[in-house]
Short mmCIF file of C-alpha atoms in Angstrom, two decimals:
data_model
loop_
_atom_site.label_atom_id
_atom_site.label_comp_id
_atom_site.label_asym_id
_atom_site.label_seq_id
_atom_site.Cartn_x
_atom_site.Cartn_y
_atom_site.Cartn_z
CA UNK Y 1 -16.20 -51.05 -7.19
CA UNK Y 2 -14.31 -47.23 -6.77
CA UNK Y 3 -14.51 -46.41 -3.10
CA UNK Y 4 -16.70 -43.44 -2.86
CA UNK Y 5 -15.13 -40.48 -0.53
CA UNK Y 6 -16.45 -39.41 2.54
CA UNK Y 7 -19.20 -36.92 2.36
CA UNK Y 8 -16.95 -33.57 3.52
CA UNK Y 9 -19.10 -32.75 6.66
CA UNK Y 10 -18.49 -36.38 7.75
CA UNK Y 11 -14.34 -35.96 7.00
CA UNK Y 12 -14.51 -32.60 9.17
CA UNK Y 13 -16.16 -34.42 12.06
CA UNK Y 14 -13.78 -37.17 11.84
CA UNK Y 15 -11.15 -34.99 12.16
CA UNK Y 16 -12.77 -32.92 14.66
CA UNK Y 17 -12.85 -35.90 17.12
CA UNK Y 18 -9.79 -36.96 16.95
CA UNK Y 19 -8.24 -33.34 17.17
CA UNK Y 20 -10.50 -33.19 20.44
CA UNK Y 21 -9.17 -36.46 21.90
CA UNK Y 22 -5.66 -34.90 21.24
CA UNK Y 23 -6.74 -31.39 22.38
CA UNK Y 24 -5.54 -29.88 19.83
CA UNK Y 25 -8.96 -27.94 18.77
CA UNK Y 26 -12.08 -26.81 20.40
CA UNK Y 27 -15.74 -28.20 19.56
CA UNK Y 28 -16.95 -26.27 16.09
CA UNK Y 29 -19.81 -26.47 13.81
CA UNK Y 30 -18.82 -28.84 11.19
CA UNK Y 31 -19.40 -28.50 7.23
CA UNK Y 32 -19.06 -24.82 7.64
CA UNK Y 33 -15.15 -23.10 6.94
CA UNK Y 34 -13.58 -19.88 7.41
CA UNK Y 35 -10.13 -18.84 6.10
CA UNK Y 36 -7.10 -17.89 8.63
CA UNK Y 37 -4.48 -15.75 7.74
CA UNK Y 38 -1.98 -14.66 8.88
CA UNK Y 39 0.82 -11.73 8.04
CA UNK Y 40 3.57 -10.32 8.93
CA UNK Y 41 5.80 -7.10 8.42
CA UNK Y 42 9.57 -6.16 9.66
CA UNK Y 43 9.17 -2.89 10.80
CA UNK Y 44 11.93 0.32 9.79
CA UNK Y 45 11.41 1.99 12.87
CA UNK Y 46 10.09 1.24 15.85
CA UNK Y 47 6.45 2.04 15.96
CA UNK Y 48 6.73 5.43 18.55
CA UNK Y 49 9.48 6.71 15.63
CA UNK Y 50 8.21 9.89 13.75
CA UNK Y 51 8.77 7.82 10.20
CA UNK Y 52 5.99 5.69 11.73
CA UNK Y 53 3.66 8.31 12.59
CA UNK Y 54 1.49 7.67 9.45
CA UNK Y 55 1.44 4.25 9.59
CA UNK Y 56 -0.22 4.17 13.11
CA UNK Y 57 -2.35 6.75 12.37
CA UNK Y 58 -4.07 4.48 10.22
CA UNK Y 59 -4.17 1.46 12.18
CA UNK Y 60 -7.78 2.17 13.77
CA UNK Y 61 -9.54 3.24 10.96
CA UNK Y 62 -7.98 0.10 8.36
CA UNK Y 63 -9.23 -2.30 11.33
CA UNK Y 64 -12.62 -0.48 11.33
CA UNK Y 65 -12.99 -1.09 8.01
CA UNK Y 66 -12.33 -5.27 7.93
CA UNK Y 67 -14.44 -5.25 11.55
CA UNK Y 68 -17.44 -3.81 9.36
CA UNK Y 69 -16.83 -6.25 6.29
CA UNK Y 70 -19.43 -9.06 6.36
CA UNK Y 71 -16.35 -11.05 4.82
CA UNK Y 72 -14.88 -10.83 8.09
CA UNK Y 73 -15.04 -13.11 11.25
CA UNK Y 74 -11.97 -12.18 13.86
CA UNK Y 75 -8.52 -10.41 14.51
CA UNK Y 76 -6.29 -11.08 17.03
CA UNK Y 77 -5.70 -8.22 19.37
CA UNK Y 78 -3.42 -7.74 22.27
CA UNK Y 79 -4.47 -7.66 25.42
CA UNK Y 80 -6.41 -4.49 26.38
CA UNK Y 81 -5.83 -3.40 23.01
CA UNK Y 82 -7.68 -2.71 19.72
CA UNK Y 83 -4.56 -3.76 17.35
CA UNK Y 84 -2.09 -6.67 17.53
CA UNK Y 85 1.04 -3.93 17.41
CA UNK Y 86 1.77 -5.03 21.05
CA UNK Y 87 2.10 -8.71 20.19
CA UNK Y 88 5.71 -10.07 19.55
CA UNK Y 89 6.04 -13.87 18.71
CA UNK Y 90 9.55 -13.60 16.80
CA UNK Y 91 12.79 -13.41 17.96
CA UNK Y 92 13.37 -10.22 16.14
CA UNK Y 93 11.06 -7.36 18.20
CA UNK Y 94 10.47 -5.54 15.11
CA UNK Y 95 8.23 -8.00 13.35
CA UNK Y 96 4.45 -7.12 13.46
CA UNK Y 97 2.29 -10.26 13.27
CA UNK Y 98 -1.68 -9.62 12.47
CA UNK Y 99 -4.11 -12.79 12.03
CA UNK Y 100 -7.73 -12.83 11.26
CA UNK Y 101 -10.13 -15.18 10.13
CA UNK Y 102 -12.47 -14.60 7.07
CA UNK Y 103 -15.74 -16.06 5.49
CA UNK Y 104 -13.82 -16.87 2.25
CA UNK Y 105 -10.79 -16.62 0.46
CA UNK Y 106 -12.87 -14.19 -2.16
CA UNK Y 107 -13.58 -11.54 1.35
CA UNK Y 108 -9.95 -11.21 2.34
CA UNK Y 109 -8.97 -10.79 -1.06
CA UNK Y 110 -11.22 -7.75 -1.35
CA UNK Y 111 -10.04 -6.26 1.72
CA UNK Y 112 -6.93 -6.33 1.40
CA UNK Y 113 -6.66 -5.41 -2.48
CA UNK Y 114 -9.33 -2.77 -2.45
CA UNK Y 115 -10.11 -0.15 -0.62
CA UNK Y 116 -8.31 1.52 2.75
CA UNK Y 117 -6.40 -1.64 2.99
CA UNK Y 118 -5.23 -1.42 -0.24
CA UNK Y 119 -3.76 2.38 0.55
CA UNK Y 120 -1.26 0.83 3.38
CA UNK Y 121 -0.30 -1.66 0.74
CA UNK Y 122 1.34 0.85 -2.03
CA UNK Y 123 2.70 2.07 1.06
CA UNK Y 124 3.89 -0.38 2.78
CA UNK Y 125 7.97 0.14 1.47
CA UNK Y 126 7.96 3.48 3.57
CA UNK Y 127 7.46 1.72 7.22
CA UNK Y 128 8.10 -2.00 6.72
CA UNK Y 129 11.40 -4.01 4.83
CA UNK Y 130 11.41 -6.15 1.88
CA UNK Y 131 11.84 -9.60 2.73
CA UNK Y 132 12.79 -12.51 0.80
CA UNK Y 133 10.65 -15.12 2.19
CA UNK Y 134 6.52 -15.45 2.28
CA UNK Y 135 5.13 -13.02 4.63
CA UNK Y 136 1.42 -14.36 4.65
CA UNK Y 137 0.09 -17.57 4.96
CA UNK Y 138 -3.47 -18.99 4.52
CA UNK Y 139 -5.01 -22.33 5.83
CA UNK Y 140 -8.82 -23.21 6.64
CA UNK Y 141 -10.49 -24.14 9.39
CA UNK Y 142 -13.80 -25.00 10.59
CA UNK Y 143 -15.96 -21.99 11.76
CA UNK Y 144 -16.22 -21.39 15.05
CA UNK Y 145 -12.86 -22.23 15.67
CA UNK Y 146 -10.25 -19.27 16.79
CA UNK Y 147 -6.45 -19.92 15.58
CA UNK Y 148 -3.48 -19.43 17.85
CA UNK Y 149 -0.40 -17.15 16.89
CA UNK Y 150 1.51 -20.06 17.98
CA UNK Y 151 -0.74 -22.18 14.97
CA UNK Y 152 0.00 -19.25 12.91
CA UNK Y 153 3.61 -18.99 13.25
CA UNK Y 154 3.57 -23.09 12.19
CA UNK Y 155 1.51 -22.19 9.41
CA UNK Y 156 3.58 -19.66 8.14
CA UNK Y 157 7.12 -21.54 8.57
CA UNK Y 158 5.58 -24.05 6.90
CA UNK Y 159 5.26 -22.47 3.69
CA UNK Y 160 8.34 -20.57 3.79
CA UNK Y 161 10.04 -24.24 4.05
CA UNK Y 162 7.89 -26.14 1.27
CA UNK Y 163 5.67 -23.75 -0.30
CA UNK Y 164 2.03 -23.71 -0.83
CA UNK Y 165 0.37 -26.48 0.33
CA UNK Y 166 -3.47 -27.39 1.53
CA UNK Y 167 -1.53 -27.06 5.23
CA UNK Y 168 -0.17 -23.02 4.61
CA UNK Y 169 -0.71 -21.52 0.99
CA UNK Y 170 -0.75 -18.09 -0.76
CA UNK Y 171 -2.74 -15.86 -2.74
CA UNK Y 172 -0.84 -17.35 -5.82
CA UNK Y 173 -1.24 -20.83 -5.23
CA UNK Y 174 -4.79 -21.14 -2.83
CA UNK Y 175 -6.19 -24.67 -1.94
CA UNK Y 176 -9.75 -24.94 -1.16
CA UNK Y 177 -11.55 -26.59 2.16
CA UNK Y 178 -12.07 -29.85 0.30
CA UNK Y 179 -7.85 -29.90 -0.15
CA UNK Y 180 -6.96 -28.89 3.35
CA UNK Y 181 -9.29 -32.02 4.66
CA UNK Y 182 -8.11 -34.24 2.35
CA UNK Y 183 -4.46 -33.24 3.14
CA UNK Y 184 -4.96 -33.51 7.37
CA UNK Y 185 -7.21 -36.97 6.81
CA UNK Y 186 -4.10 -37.90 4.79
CA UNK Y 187 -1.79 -36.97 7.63
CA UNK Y 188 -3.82 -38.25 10.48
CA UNK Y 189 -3.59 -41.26 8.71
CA UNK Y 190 0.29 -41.34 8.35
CA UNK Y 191 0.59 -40.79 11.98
#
């Protein structure tokens, strides 16, 4: 008789427990998942330079609009700030790092394509370098749960080494929640 596979809620909680016996993850709803994301961009100038100017200028109002999304769950901001711009997690200072957490892969999508966001993008060649590796990477968590930029940074690496996976993937090549669990039960039971 085929083995019949864990019921997903079930999988999450499993995981869930075990990620709280390692403390690796806080207590979260289970059976419910949000998408993290995380980007980054190599900055021209530095973000006080005139060339700039237009860029920043825009930085409230773009956030305004994903804060007012109902795709959208969380950014990370610095501290005593509205923006991440203050946060540096690379060697290189002039990398920008933002990471937020969505409903679904369907709501970021929309933001970023469409819209305000979508203004910054055709733009994005006058403030920020072309780089030859994947600048955004995706993964999914349970909700409730709030990712770390040092999770992020991981996530992201990861791709740029192997590509898209259920662990760190891309717009291109997305995995759904029902991947990602099956890849970490898979993993979890490697270790």
């Amino acid at each position: 008789m085929p083995k019949v596979p864990p019921k997903i809620d079930e999988v999450c909680q499993s995981i869930q427990n075990i990620y709280r016996e390692l403390e690796i993850m806080q207590p979260v709803n289970v059976g419910q998942y949000h998408l993290a994301q995380v980007n980054t961009a190599k900055m021209r100038y530095s973000l006080d330079a005139p060339e700039m100017a237009d860029f920043v200028a825009q930085i409230n109002s773009v956030n305004a609009v994903a804060d007012d999304d109902p795709g959208f769950v969380w950014r990370l901001r610095g501290e005593g700030a509205e923006d991440a711009t203050n946060i540096r997690v690379f060697d290189d200072e002039s990398i920008l790092i933002t990471l937020t957490v969505w409903k679904s892969l369907e709501a970021l999508s929309n933001y970023v394509y469409h819209g305000a966001h979508s203004d910054i993008m055709r733009s994005r060649r006058r403030w920020f370098e072309k780089v030859e590796q994947p600048i955004l990477a995706m993964w999914w968590i349970c909700a409730g749960y709030t990712p770390t930029v040092n999770e992020a940074k991981k996530r992201l690496e990861h791709l740029q080494q192997y590509g898209s996976t259920p662990y760190a993937f891309s717009f291109r090549k997305p995995f759904s929640p029902l991947d990602a669990l099956e890849y970490e039960q898979l993993n979890l039971a490697l270790t």
